[in-house]
PDB file of C-alpha atoms in Angstrom:
ATOM      1  CA  MET A  14     114.201 133.264 123.444  1.00  0.00           C
ATOM      2  CA  SER A  15     114.842 130.636 120.773  1.00  0.00           C
ATOM      3  CA  GLU A  16     116.408 131.660 117.500  1.00  0.00           C
ATOM      4  CA  PRO A  17     114.191 131.454 114.415  1.00  0.00           C
ATOM      5  CA  ALA A  18     114.850 129.000 111.658  1.00  0.00           C
ATOM      6  CA  ILE A  19     117.229 129.893 108.875  1.00  0.00           C
ATOM      7  CA  ILE A  20     115.084 129.586 105.791  1.00  0.00           C
ATOM      8  CA  ARG A  21     116.546 129.210 102.337  1.00  0.00           C
ATOM      9  CA  PRO A  22     115.986 132.267 100.122  1.00  0.00           C
ATOM     10  CA  ASP A  23     112.670 132.359  98.336  1.00  0.00           C
ATOM     11  CA  LYS A  24     112.902 131.241  94.746  1.00  0.00           C
ATOM     12  CA  GLN A  25     110.463 130.511  91.961  1.00  0.00           C
ATOM     13  CA  THR A  26     110.206 126.752  91.647  1.00  0.00           C
ATOM     14  CA  PHE A  27     107.695 124.254  90.371  1.00  0.00           C
ATOM     15  CA  LEU A  28     107.350 121.381  92.792  1.00  0.00           C
ATOM     16  CA  ALA A  29     106.233 118.551  90.554  1.00  0.00           C
ATOM     17  CA  GLU A  30     109.213 118.983  88.255  1.00  0.00           C
ATOM     18  CA  GLU A  31     111.831 118.689  91.003  1.00  0.00           C
ATOM     19  CA  ASN A  32     113.442 116.131  93.252  1.00  0.00           C
ATOM     20  CA  PRO A  33     110.534 114.891  95.450  1.00  0.00           C
ATOM     21  CA  PHE A  34     112.428 115.454  98.687  1.00  0.00           C
ATOM     22  CA  GLU A  35     113.468 118.968  97.702  1.00  0.00           C
ATOM     23  CA  ALA A  36     109.896 119.737  96.658  1.00  0.00           C
ATOM     24  CA  MET A  37     108.631 118.549 100.039  1.00  0.00           C
ATOM     25  CA  MET A  38     111.330 120.548 101.831  1.00  0.00           C
ATOM     26  CA  GLU A  39     110.341 123.704 100.003  1.00  0.00           C
ATOM     27  CA  ARG A  40     106.878 123.381 101.508  1.00  0.00           C
ATOM     28  CA  PHE A  41     108.410 122.653 104.892  1.00  0.00           C
ATOM     29  CA  ASP A  42     110.567 125.784 104.634  1.00  0.00           C
ATOM     30  CA  HIS A  43     107.481 127.864 103.930  1.00  0.00           C
ATOM     31  CA  ALA A  44     105.660 126.402 106.947  1.00  0.00           C
ATOM     32  CA  ALA A  45     108.720 126.878 109.174  1.00  0.00           C
ATOM     33  CA  LYS A  46     108.875 130.525 108.193  1.00  0.00           C
ATOM     34  CA  LEU A  47     105.193 131.056 109.014  1.00  0.00           C
ATOM     35  CA  LEU A  48     105.652 129.307 112.376  1.00  0.00           C
ATOM     36  CA  ASN A  49     108.890 131.138 113.197  1.00  0.00           C
ATOM     37  CA  LEU A  50     110.234 127.668 113.970  1.00  0.00           C
ATOM     38  CA  ASP A  51     113.154 127.338 116.361  1.00  0.00           C
ATOM     39  CA  ARG A  52     116.398 127.124 114.378  1.00  0.00           C
ATOM     40  CA  GLY A  53     117.570 123.977 116.154  1.00  0.00           C
ATOM     41  CA  LEU A  54     114.299 122.162 115.522  1.00  0.00           C
ATOM     42  CA  TYR A  55     114.385 123.339 111.930  1.00  0.00           C
ATOM     43  CA  LYS A  56     117.786 121.756 111.384  1.00  0.00           C
ATOM     44  CA  VAL A  57     116.688 118.486 112.990  1.00  0.00           C
ATOM     45  CA  LEU A  58     113.460 118.264 111.002  1.00  0.00           C
ATOM     46  CA  ARG A  59     115.187 118.809 107.679  1.00  0.00           C
ATOM     47  CA  ASN A  60     117.024 115.493 108.021  1.00  0.00           C
ATOM     48  CA  PRO A  61     115.687 111.917 108.277  1.00  0.00           C
ATOM     49  CA  GLU A  62     116.771 109.930 111.322  1.00  0.00           C
ATOM     50  CA  LYS A  63     117.580 106.745 109.449  1.00  0.00           C
ATOM     51  CA  GLN A  64     117.834 105.668 105.794  1.00  0.00           C
ATOM     52  CA  ILE A  65     118.184 102.018 104.819  1.00  0.00           C
ATOM     53  CA  ILE A  66     119.013 100.700 101.337  1.00  0.00           C
ATOM     54  CA  VAL A  67     118.910  96.931 100.844  1.00  0.00           C
ATOM     55  CA  SER A  68     119.320  94.408  98.059  1.00  0.00           C
ATOM     56  CA  VAL A  69     116.366  92.058  97.681  1.00  0.00           C
ATOM     57  CA  PRO A  70     117.442  88.933  95.765  1.00  0.00           C
ATOM     58  CA  ILE A  71     114.823  86.314  94.902  1.00  0.00           C
ATOM     59  CA  LEU A  72     114.521  83.245  92.718  1.00  0.00           C
ATOM     60  CA  ARG A  73     112.003  83.882  89.926  1.00  0.00           C
ATOM     61  CA  ASP A  74     109.605  81.160  88.843  1.00  0.00           C
ATOM     62  CA  ASN A  75     111.698  80.580  85.712  1.00  0.00           C
ATOM     63  CA  GLY A  76     114.765  79.729  87.798  1.00  0.00           C
ATOM     64  CA  GLU A  77     116.516  83.067  87.228  1.00  0.00           C
ATOM     65  CA  VAL A  78     117.843  85.105  90.152  1.00  0.00           C
ATOM     66  CA  GLU A  79     116.597  88.705  90.230  1.00  0.00           C
ATOM     67  CA  VAL A  80     117.945  91.365  92.580  1.00  0.00           C
ATOM     68  CA  TYR A  81     115.684  94.288  93.482  1.00  0.00           C
ATOM     69  CA  THR A  82     116.472  97.406  95.507  1.00  0.00           C
ATOM     70  CA  GLY A  83     114.527  98.217  98.656  1.00  0.00           C
ATOM     71  CA  TYR A  84     114.344 101.294 100.880  1.00  0.00           C
ATOM     72  CA  ARG A  85     113.077 102.130 104.344  1.00  0.00           C
ATOM     73  CA  VAL A  86     113.312 105.621 105.806  1.00  0.00           C
ATOM     74  CA  LEU A  87     112.484 106.514 109.405  1.00  0.00           C
ATOM     75  CA  TYR A  88     112.114 110.262 109.253  1.00  0.00           C
ATOM     76  CA  ASN A  89     111.386 111.217 112.840  1.00  0.00           C
ATOM     77  CA  THR A  90     110.367 109.266 115.954  1.00  0.00           C
ATOM     78  CA  SER A  91     110.182 112.097 118.501  1.00  0.00           C
ATOM     79  CA  ARG A  92     106.447 111.574 118.975  1.00  0.00           C
ATOM     80  CA  GLY A  93     106.512 107.770 118.968  1.00  0.00           C
ATOM     81  CA  PRO A  94     107.150 104.764 116.709  1.00  0.00           C
ATOM     82  CA  ALA A  95     107.561 105.539 113.028  1.00  0.00           C
ATOM     83  CA  LYS A  96     104.477 104.865 110.897  1.00  0.00           C
ATOM     84  CA  GLY A  97     104.273 104.602 107.132  1.00  0.00           C
ATOM     85  CA  GLY A  98     103.439 102.486 104.135  1.00  0.00           C
ATOM     86  CA  ILE A  99     105.427 100.252 101.813  1.00  0.00           C
ATOM     87  CA  ARG A 100     105.048 100.523  98.051  1.00  0.00           C
ATOM     88  CA  PHE A 101     106.121  98.160  95.283  1.00  0.00           C
ATOM     89  CA  ASP A 102     106.660 100.160  92.105  1.00  0.00           C
ATOM     90  CA  LEU A 103     109.222 100.704  89.352  1.00  0.00           C
ATOM     91  CA  ASN A 104     109.305 104.424  90.131  1.00  0.00           C
ATOM     92  CA  VAL A 105     110.328 104.062  93.782  1.00  0.00           C
ATOM     93  CA  THR A 106     113.420 106.137  94.632  1.00  0.00           C
ATOM     94  CA  LEU A 107     115.173 107.025  97.859  1.00  0.00           C
ATOM     95  CA  GLU A 108     114.271 110.703  97.395  1.00  0.00           C
ATOM     96  CA  GLU A 109     110.603 109.825  96.985  1.00  0.00           C
ATOM     97  CA  VAL A 110     110.645 107.578 100.055  1.00  0.00           C
ATOM     98  CA  LYS A 111     112.308 110.314 102.131  1.00  0.00           C
ATOM     99  CA  ALA A 112     109.655 112.813 101.061  1.00  0.00           C
ATOM    100  CA  LEU A 113     106.802 110.430 101.852  1.00  0.00           C
ATOM    101  CA  ALA A 114     108.318 109.614 105.253  1.00  0.00           C
ATOM    102  CA  ALA A 115     108.489 113.322 106.050  1.00  0.00           C
ATOM    103  CA  TRP A 116     104.866 113.814 105.017  1.00  0.00           C
ATOM    104  CA  MET A 117     103.874 110.954 107.318  1.00  0.00           C
ATOM    105  CA  THR A 118     105.704 112.723 110.145  1.00  0.00           C
ATOM    106  CA  TRP A 119     103.821 115.966 109.569  1.00  0.00           C
ATOM    107  CA  LYS A 120     100.442 114.221 109.154  1.00  0.00           C
ATOM    108  CA  CYS A 121     100.707 112.232 112.374  1.00  0.00           C
ATOM    109  CA  ALA A 122     101.743 115.364 114.264  1.00  0.00           C
ATOM    110  CA  LEU A 123      98.978 117.518 112.787  1.00  0.00           C
ATOM    111  CA  VAL A 124      96.218 115.157 113.917  1.00  0.00           C
ATOM    112  CA  ASN A 125      97.970 114.462 117.231  1.00  0.00           C
ATOM    113  CA  ILE A 126      98.553 110.738 116.679  1.00  0.00           C
ATOM    114  CA  PRO A 127     101.445 109.447 118.851  1.00  0.00           C
ATOM    115  CA  PHE A 128     103.531 108.224 115.921  1.00  0.00           C
ATOM    116  CA  GLY A 129     106.444 109.490 113.918  1.00  0.00           C
ATOM    117  CA  GLY A 130     106.805 109.068 110.173  1.00  0.00           C
ATOM    118  CA  SER A 131     108.379 106.466 107.906  1.00  0.00           C
ATOM    119  CA  LYS A 132     108.036 105.035 104.416  1.00  0.00           C
ATOM    120  CA  GLY A 133     109.435 102.165 102.413  1.00  0.00           C
ATOM    121  CA  GLY A 134     109.445 100.598  99.007  1.00  0.00           C
ATOM    122  CA  VAL A 135     110.904  98.077  96.609  1.00  0.00           C
ATOM    123  CA  VAL A 136     111.761  98.937  93.006  1.00  0.00           C
ATOM    124  CA  CYS A 137     109.797  96.279  91.111  1.00  0.00           C
ATOM    125  CA  ASP A 138     106.823  95.778  88.808  1.00  0.00           C
ATOM    126  CA  PRO A 139     104.211  93.632  90.586  1.00  0.00           C
ATOM    127  CA  SER A 140     102.151  93.328  87.393  1.00  0.00           C
ATOM    128  CA  THR A 141     104.878  91.094  85.917  1.00  0.00           C
ATOM    129  CA  MET A 142     105.290  88.931  89.014  1.00  0.00           C
ATOM    130  CA  SER A 143     103.474  85.829  90.203  1.00  0.00           C
ATOM    131  CA  MET A 144     101.962  85.633  93.673  1.00  0.00           C
ATOM    132  CA  GLY A 145     104.857  83.433  94.774  1.00  0.00           C
ATOM    133  CA  GLU A 146     107.413  85.942  93.508  1.00  0.00           C
ATOM    134  CA  LEU A 147     105.642  88.785  95.315  1.00  0.00           C
ATOM    135  CA  GLU A 148     105.675  86.776  98.512  1.00  0.00           C
ATOM    136  CA  ARG A 149     109.399  86.070  98.176  1.00  0.00           C
ATOM    137  CA  VAL A 150     110.154  89.753  97.551  1.00  0.00           C
ATOM    138  CA  THR A 151     108.053  90.759 100.555  1.00  0.00           C
ATOM    139  CA  ARG A 152     109.602  88.269 102.944  1.00  0.00           C
ATOM    140  CA  ARG A 153     113.182  88.965 101.821  1.00  0.00           C
ATOM    141  CA  TYR A 154     112.665  92.724 102.057  1.00  0.00           C
ATOM    142  CA  THR A 155     111.133  92.325 105.514  1.00  0.00           C
ATOM    143  CA  SER A 156     114.077  90.234 106.703  1.00  0.00           C
ATOM    144  CA  SER A 157     116.505  92.841 105.373  1.00  0.00           C
ATOM    145  CA  ILE A 158     114.952  95.742 107.300  1.00  0.00           C
ATOM    146  CA  ILE A 159     113.835  93.757 110.328  1.00  0.00           C
ATOM    147  CA  GLU A 160     116.191  95.550 112.720  1.00  0.00           C
ATOM    148  CA  VAL A 161     114.085  98.733 112.491  1.00  0.00           C
ATOM    149  CA  LEU A 162     110.643  97.092 112.467  1.00  0.00           C
ATOM    150  CA  GLY A 163     108.493  96.556 115.538  1.00  0.00           C
ATOM    151  CA  PRO A 164     105.403  97.869 117.358  1.00  0.00           C
ATOM    152  CA  ASP A 165     107.588 100.230 119.378  1.00  0.00           C
ATOM    153  CA  SER A 166     109.925 101.325 116.576  1.00  0.00           C
ATOM    154  CA  ASP A 167     108.459 101.219 113.040  1.00  0.00           C
ATOM    155  CA  VAL A 168     105.048 100.008 111.855  1.00  0.00           C
ATOM    156  CA  PRO A 169     104.469  99.528 108.088  1.00  0.00           C
ATOM    157  CA  ALA A 170     101.152  99.737 106.240  1.00  0.00           C
ATOM    158  CA  PRO A 171      99.839  99.158 102.702  1.00  0.00           C
ATOM    159  CA  ASP A 172     100.607 101.661  99.954  1.00  0.00           C
ATOM    160  CA  VAL A 173     100.970 101.549  96.158  1.00  0.00           C
ATOM    161  CA  ASN A 174     100.692  97.934  94.927  1.00  0.00           C
ATOM    162  CA  THR A 175     100.676  96.459  98.439  1.00  0.00           C
ATOM    163  CA  ASN A 176      97.641  95.207 100.325  1.00  0.00           C
ATOM    164  CA  GLU A 177      96.349  93.120 103.231  1.00  0.00           C
ATOM    165  CA  ARG A 178      98.047  89.990 101.920  1.00  0.00           C
ATOM    166  CA  VAL A 179     101.436  91.723 101.750  1.00  0.00           C
ATOM    167  CA  MET A 180     100.979  92.986 105.309  1.00  0.00           C
ATOM    168  CA  ALA A 181     100.183  89.423 106.427  1.00  0.00           C
ATOM    169  CA  TRP A 182     103.443  88.204 104.865  1.00  0.00           C
ATOM    170  CA  ILE A 183     105.365  90.955 106.659  1.00  0.00           C
ATOM    171  CA  MET A 184     103.709  90.126 109.977  1.00  0.00           C
ATOM    172  CA  ASP A 185     104.386  86.415 109.539  1.00  0.00           C
ATOM    173  CA  THR A 186     108.042  86.962 108.604  1.00  0.00           C
ATOM    174  CA  TYR A 187     108.602  89.304 111.537  1.00  0.00           C
ATOM    175  CA  SER A 188     106.823  86.931 113.919  1.00  0.00           C
ATOM    176  CA  MET A 189     108.978  83.996 112.790  1.00  0.00           C
ATOM    177  CA  HIS A 190     112.104  85.999 113.606  1.00  0.00           C
ATOM    178  CA  LYS A 191     110.689  86.898 117.036  1.00  0.00           C
ATOM    179  CA  ARG A 192     109.464  83.334 117.706  1.00  0.00           C
ATOM    180  CA  HIS A 193     105.984  84.510 118.653  1.00  0.00           C
ATOM    181  CA  THR A 194     103.072  86.196 116.890  1.00  0.00           C
ATOM    182  CA  VAL A 195     103.356  89.990 116.764  1.00  0.00           C
ATOM    183  CA  THR A 196     100.167  91.335 115.196  1.00  0.00           C
ATOM    184  CA  ALA A 197     101.002  94.972 115.998  1.00  0.00           C
ATOM    185  CA  VAL A 198     104.033  95.087 113.689  1.00  0.00           C
ATOM    186  CA  VAL A 199     101.828  96.193 110.756  1.00  0.00           C
ATOM    187  CA  THR A 200      98.495  97.878 110.167  1.00  0.00           C
ATOM    188  CA  GLY A 201      96.251  97.147 107.212  1.00  0.00           C
ATOM    189  CA  LYS A 202      96.439  93.387 107.710  1.00  0.00           C
ATOM    190  CA  PRO A 203      93.422  91.082 107.243  1.00  0.00           C
ATOM    191  CA  VAL A 204      90.706  91.377 109.880  1.00  0.00           C
ATOM    192  CA  GLU A 205      91.127  87.646 110.560  1.00  0.00           C
ATOM    193  CA  MET A 206      94.701  88.365 111.656  1.00  0.00           C
ATOM    194  CA  GLY A 207      93.883  91.280 113.919  1.00  0.00           C
ATOM    195  CA  GLY A 208      93.254  93.989 111.340  1.00  0.00           C
ATOM    196  CA  SER A 209      90.789  96.822 111.914  1.00  0.00           C
ATOM    197  CA  LEU A 210      87.273  96.701 110.522  1.00  0.00           C
ATOM    198  CA  GLY A 211      86.828  99.349 107.849  1.00  0.00           C
ATOM    199  CA  ARG A 212      90.532 100.030 107.470  1.00  0.00           C
ATOM    200  CA  ARG A 213      90.700  99.069 103.796  1.00  0.00           C
ATOM    201  CA  GLU A 214      87.860 101.439 102.914  1.00  0.00           C
ATOM    202  CA  ALA A 215      88.902 104.264 105.239  1.00  0.00           C
ATOM    203  CA  THR A 216      90.835 106.497 102.834  1.00  0.00           C
ATOM    204  CA  GLY A 217      88.426 106.079  99.940  1.00  0.00           C
ATOM    205  CA  ARG A 218      85.461 106.645 102.257  1.00  0.00           C
ATOM    206  CA  GLY A 219      87.177 109.747 103.595  1.00  0.00           C
ATOM    207  CA  CYS A 220      87.472 111.060 100.033  1.00  0.00           C
ATOM    208  CA  MET A 221      83.773 110.455  99.490  1.00  0.00           C
ATOM    209  CA  ILE A 222      82.752 112.234 102.704  1.00  0.00           C
ATOM    210  CA  VAL A 223      85.039 115.230 102.128  1.00  0.00           C
ATOM    211  CA  THR A 224      83.834 115.550  98.530  1.00  0.00           C
ATOM    212  CA  ARG A 225      80.194 115.374  99.594  1.00  0.00           C
ATOM    213  CA  GLU A 226      80.684 118.089 102.203  1.00  0.00           C
ATOM    214  CA  ALA A 227      82.729 120.298  99.858  1.00  0.00           C
ATOM    215  CA  LEU A 228      80.026 120.116  97.199  1.00  0.00           C
ATOM    216  CA  ALA A 229      77.386 121.003  99.792  1.00  0.00           C
ATOM    217  CA  LYS A 230      79.513 123.950 100.945  1.00  0.00           C
ATOM    218  CA  LEU A 231      79.524 125.254  97.370  1.00  0.00           C
ATOM    219  CA  GLY A 232      75.790 124.688  97.013  1.00  0.00           C
ATOM    220  CA  MET A 233      76.285 121.844  94.542  1.00  0.00           C
ATOM    221  CA  SER A 234      74.493 118.506  94.499  1.00  0.00           C
ATOM    222  CA  PHE A 235      76.429 115.293  95.089  1.00  0.00           C
ATOM    223  CA  LYS A 236      73.884 113.339  93.092  1.00  0.00           C
ATOM    224  CA  GLY A 237      74.817 113.682  89.447  1.00  0.00           C
ATOM    225  CA  ALA A 238      78.165 115.348  90.121  1.00  0.00           C
ATOM    226  CA  ARG A 239      80.748 114.319  87.518  1.00  0.00           C
ATOM    227  CA  ILE A 240      83.900 112.898  89.069  1.00  0.00           C
ATOM    228  CA  ALA A 241      87.269 111.947  87.564  1.00  0.00           C
ATOM    229  CA  VAL A 242      89.513 109.591  89.529  1.00  0.00           C
ATOM    230  CA  GLN A 243      93.209 109.247  88.783  1.00  0.00           C
ATOM    231  CA  GLY A 244      94.369 105.941  90.241  1.00  0.00           C
ATOM    232  CA  PHE A 245      92.259 102.808  90.624  1.00  0.00           C
ATOM    233  CA  GLY A 246      94.021 101.107  93.491  1.00  0.00           C
ATOM    234  CA  ASN A 247      92.867 100.793  97.079  1.00  0.00           C
ATOM    235  CA  VAL A 248      91.975 104.485  97.430  1.00  0.00           C
ATOM    236  CA  GLY A 249      90.725 105.389  93.967  1.00  0.00           C
ATOM    237  CA  SER A 250      88.648 102.277  93.317  1.00  0.00           C
ATOM    238  CA  ILE A 251      86.890 102.438  96.679  1.00  0.00           C
ATOM    239  CA  ALA A 252      86.267 106.184  96.383  1.00  0.00           C
ATOM    240  CA  ALA A 253      84.818 105.687  92.898  1.00  0.00           C
ATOM    241  CA  ASP A 254      82.635 102.804  94.058  1.00  0.00           C
ATOM    242  CA  LEU A 255      81.240 104.638  97.084  1.00  0.00           C
ATOM    243  CA  MET A 256      80.616 107.821  95.126  1.00  0.00           C
ATOM    244  CA  ALA A 257      78.863 105.994  92.307  1.00  0.00           C
ATOM    245  CA  LYS A 258      76.644 104.193  94.818  1.00  0.00           C
ATOM    246  CA  ALA A 259      75.800 107.571  96.378  1.00  0.00           C
ATOM    247  CA  GLY A 260      74.642 108.966  93.045  1.00  0.00           C
ATOM    248  CA  ALA A 261      77.709 110.640  91.571  1.00  0.00           C
ATOM    249  CA  VAL A 262      78.750 109.995  87.963  1.00  0.00           C
ATOM    250  CA  ILE A 263      82.270 108.627  87.514  1.00  0.00           C
ATOM    251  CA  VAL A 264      83.285 109.957  84.096  1.00  0.00           C
ATOM    252  CA  ALA A 265      86.979 109.001  84.077  1.00  0.00           C
ATOM    253  CA  VAL A 266      89.330 106.582  85.822  1.00  0.00           C
ATOM    254  CA  SER A 267      92.903 105.492  85.245  1.00  0.00           C
ATOM    255  CA  ASP A 268      95.620 103.172  86.447  1.00  0.00           C
ATOM    256  CA  LYS A 269      99.178 102.638  85.211  1.00  0.00           C
ATOM    257  CA  SER A 270      97.968 100.564  82.268  1.00  0.00           C
ATOM    258  CA  THR A 271      95.403 102.923  80.726  1.00  0.00           C
ATOM    259  CA  ALA A 272      92.863 105.708  81.215  1.00  0.00           C
ATOM    260  CA  LEU A 273      89.131 105.446  80.485  1.00  0.00           C
ATOM    261  CA  TYR A 274      86.453 108.071  79.824  1.00  0.00           C
ATOM    262  CA  ASN A 275      82.696 108.066  79.394  1.00  0.00           C
ATOM    263  CA  PRO A 276      80.884 111.416  79.782  1.00  0.00           C
ATOM    264  CA  LYS A 277      77.662 109.562  80.615  1.00  0.00           C
ATOM    265  CA  GLY A 278      79.335 107.592  83.401  1.00  0.00           C
ATOM    266  CA  LEU A 279      81.405 104.441  83.786  1.00  0.00           C
ATOM    267  CA  ASP A 280      80.073 101.211  85.278  1.00  0.00           C
ATOM    268  CA  VAL A 281      82.283 101.109  88.377  1.00  0.00           C
ATOM    269  CA  GLN A 282      81.099  97.672  89.481  1.00  0.00           C
ATOM    270  CA  GLU A 283      82.017  96.253  86.095  1.00  0.00           C
ATOM    271  CA  LEU A 284      85.432  97.941  86.264  1.00  0.00           C
ATOM    272  CA  LEU A 285      86.080  96.505  89.722  1.00  0.00           C
ATOM    273  CA  LYS A 286      85.273  93.022  88.453  1.00  0.00           C
ATOM    274  CA  TRP A 287      87.516  93.572  85.410  1.00  0.00           C
ATOM    275  CA  VAL A 288      90.471  94.654  87.556  1.00  0.00           C
ATOM    276  CA  LYS A 289      89.972  91.796  90.005  1.00  0.00           C
ATOM    277  CA  GLU A 290      90.261  89.300  87.154  1.00  0.00           C
ATOM    278  CA  ARG A 291      93.014  91.023  85.144  1.00  0.00           C
ATOM    279  CA  ARG A 292      94.871  93.165  87.727  1.00  0.00           C
ATOM    280  CA  GLN A 293      94.612  96.238  85.464  1.00  0.00           C
ATOM    281  CA  LEU A 294      92.136  98.385  83.523  1.00  0.00           C
ATOM    282  CA  ALA A 295      93.819  97.795  80.159  1.00  0.00           C
ATOM    283  CA  GLY A 296      91.657  95.946  77.652  1.00  0.00           C
ATOM    284  CA  TYR A 297      88.330  97.295  78.896  1.00  0.00           C
ATOM    285  CA  THR A 298      86.361  98.272  75.784  1.00  0.00           C
ATOM    286  CA  LYS A 299      83.135  99.837  77.062  1.00  0.00           C
ATOM    287  CA  ALA A 300      84.670 103.300  77.350  1.00  0.00           C
ATOM    288  CA  GLU A 301      86.830 105.695  75.381  1.00  0.00           C
ATOM    289  CA  THR A 302      90.559 105.312  75.958  1.00  0.00           C
ATOM    290  CA  ILE A 303      92.246 108.639  76.726  1.00  0.00           C
ATOM    291  CA  SER A 304      95.713 109.681  77.827  1.00  0.00           C
ATOM    292  CA  HIS A 305      96.693 109.694  81.485  1.00  0.00           C
ATOM    293  CA  GLU A 306      97.129 113.465  81.287  1.00  0.00           C
ATOM    294  CA  GLN A 307      93.559 113.925  80.024  1.00  0.00           C
ATOM    295  CA  VAL A 308      92.095 112.328  83.150  1.00  0.00           C
ATOM    296  CA  LEU A 309      93.140 115.434  85.056  1.00  0.00           C
ATOM    297  CA  THR A 310      91.539 117.844  82.596  1.00  0.00           C
ATOM    298  CA  VAL A 311      88.230 116.257  81.546  1.00  0.00           C
ATOM    299  CA  ASP A 312      84.974 118.126  82.123  1.00  0.00           C
ATOM    300  CA  CYS A 313      83.932 117.348  85.699  1.00  0.00           C
ATOM    301  CA  GLU A 314      82.954 118.916  88.995  1.00  0.00           C
ATOM    302  CA  VAL A 315      85.421 116.911  91.105  1.00  0.00           C
ATOM    303  CA  LEU A 316      88.926 115.618  90.447  1.00  0.00           C
ATOM    304  CA  ILE A 317      90.422 112.995  92.761  1.00  0.00           C
ATOM    305  CA  PRO A 318      94.179 112.425  92.330  1.00  0.00           C
ATOM    306  CA  ALA A 319      94.560 109.038  94.032  1.00  0.00           C
ATOM    307  CA  ALA A 320      97.696 107.641  92.438  1.00  0.00           C
ATOM    308  CA  THR A 321     101.064 109.174  93.291  1.00  0.00           C
ATOM    309  CA  GLU A 322     102.337 112.533  94.455  1.00  0.00           C
ATOM    310  CA  ASN A 323     102.908 115.782  92.520  1.00  0.00           C
ATOM    311  CA  VAL A 324     100.734 115.062  89.483  1.00  0.00           C
ATOM    312  CA  ILE A 325      99.380 118.604  89.212  1.00  0.00           C
ATOM    313  CA  THR A 326     101.952 120.873  87.586  1.00  0.00           C
ATOM    314  CA  ARG A 327     102.227 124.435  86.290  1.00  0.00           C
ATOM    315  CA  LYS A 328     101.578 122.980  82.817  1.00  0.00           C
ATOM    316  CA  ASN A 329      98.328 121.136  83.508  1.00  0.00           C
ATOM    317  CA  ALA A 330      96.898 123.228  86.369  1.00  0.00           C
ATOM    318  CA  PRO A 331      95.428 125.931  84.066  1.00  0.00           C
ATOM    319  CA  HIS A 332      93.552 123.235  82.144  1.00  0.00           C
ATOM    320  CA  ILE A 333      91.895 121.528  85.126  1.00  0.00           C
ATOM    321  CA  LYS A 334      88.148 122.142  84.917  1.00  0.00           C
ATOM    322  CA  ALA A 335      87.104 120.619  88.252  1.00  0.00           C
ATOM    323  CA  LYS A 336      85.788 123.022  90.879  1.00  0.00           C
ATOM    324  CA  ILE A 337      86.935 120.697  93.672  1.00  0.00           C
ATOM    325  CA  ILE A 338      90.161 118.704  93.959  1.00  0.00           C
ATOM    326  CA  CYS A 339      90.058 116.034  96.666  1.00  0.00           C
ATOM    327  CA  GLU A 340      93.559 114.723  97.342  1.00  0.00           C
ATOM    328  CA  GLY A 341      93.528 110.961  97.741  1.00  0.00           C
ATOM    329  CA  ALA A 342      97.268 110.517  97.223  1.00  0.00           C
ATOM    330  CA  ASN A 343     100.192 111.598  99.369  1.00  0.00           C
ATOM    331  CA  GLY A 344     101.893 114.856  98.456  1.00  0.00           C
TER     332      GLY A 344
END
């Protein structure tokens, strides 16, 4: 009979205020205890298989050399090639990337997808970079981690501040190194380059469907339901758009630049056009500007955290008025 896992002593902690990896591991410890997980497996699963830290030097448009830091973590590949997104953000840390890679491992296993988990990121601010600079960062980062990439080893995907175009650059860079086209090295690439139909909308559409069914379960109408969306990237913007088209009222949205509120409902189509032209919500004047913290606590039936992990804390949780929280973000 296998020996049970050795679980760290229970302690009162508050996940969002801790190291992201330790916060994730605390949840893992709780699950391992419930599962009576084998002690050997427990030890293996508490440690990532591979952690890569790289320097990403590029030439800026003004002629200055800038050096960014990049990470790629392969957490576990027991079930198959590692799978996980790449984010470009100033808040990227190794501990965050490790936590996200672990969550990818658990998610793939839970839904029985034959992949392991990974995650990556570059510490940078895409809002201050030109398209050419973003391309140079992407290609240099890809070249620096290329030894772990591949359809049979590690397959990246879009995440915070990365999209189909970034995936195309990664695929092209990898293919140049391999001397032939390798479309399967990334997911989330343009349909014209072998991407999947509906992939871009999948997560946001999933949020819409889950929210609709949850409201029905509680005997509440989707039409007219007030919804607050934290994050207006690929997930949040699409979820807001689909929900508004289905009759819900989007009362609040936010991105890194600002947060907007209108109790009568925001014009999501107008916001999408605004962001497409300006790359951020800041400057939009047809709504009340509120704090990022207030987005989580406005009067609404549904709250959708679709930005980054661990935004709900012991401090703001008592003030959340939503009856349903639909998690659009990792963690």
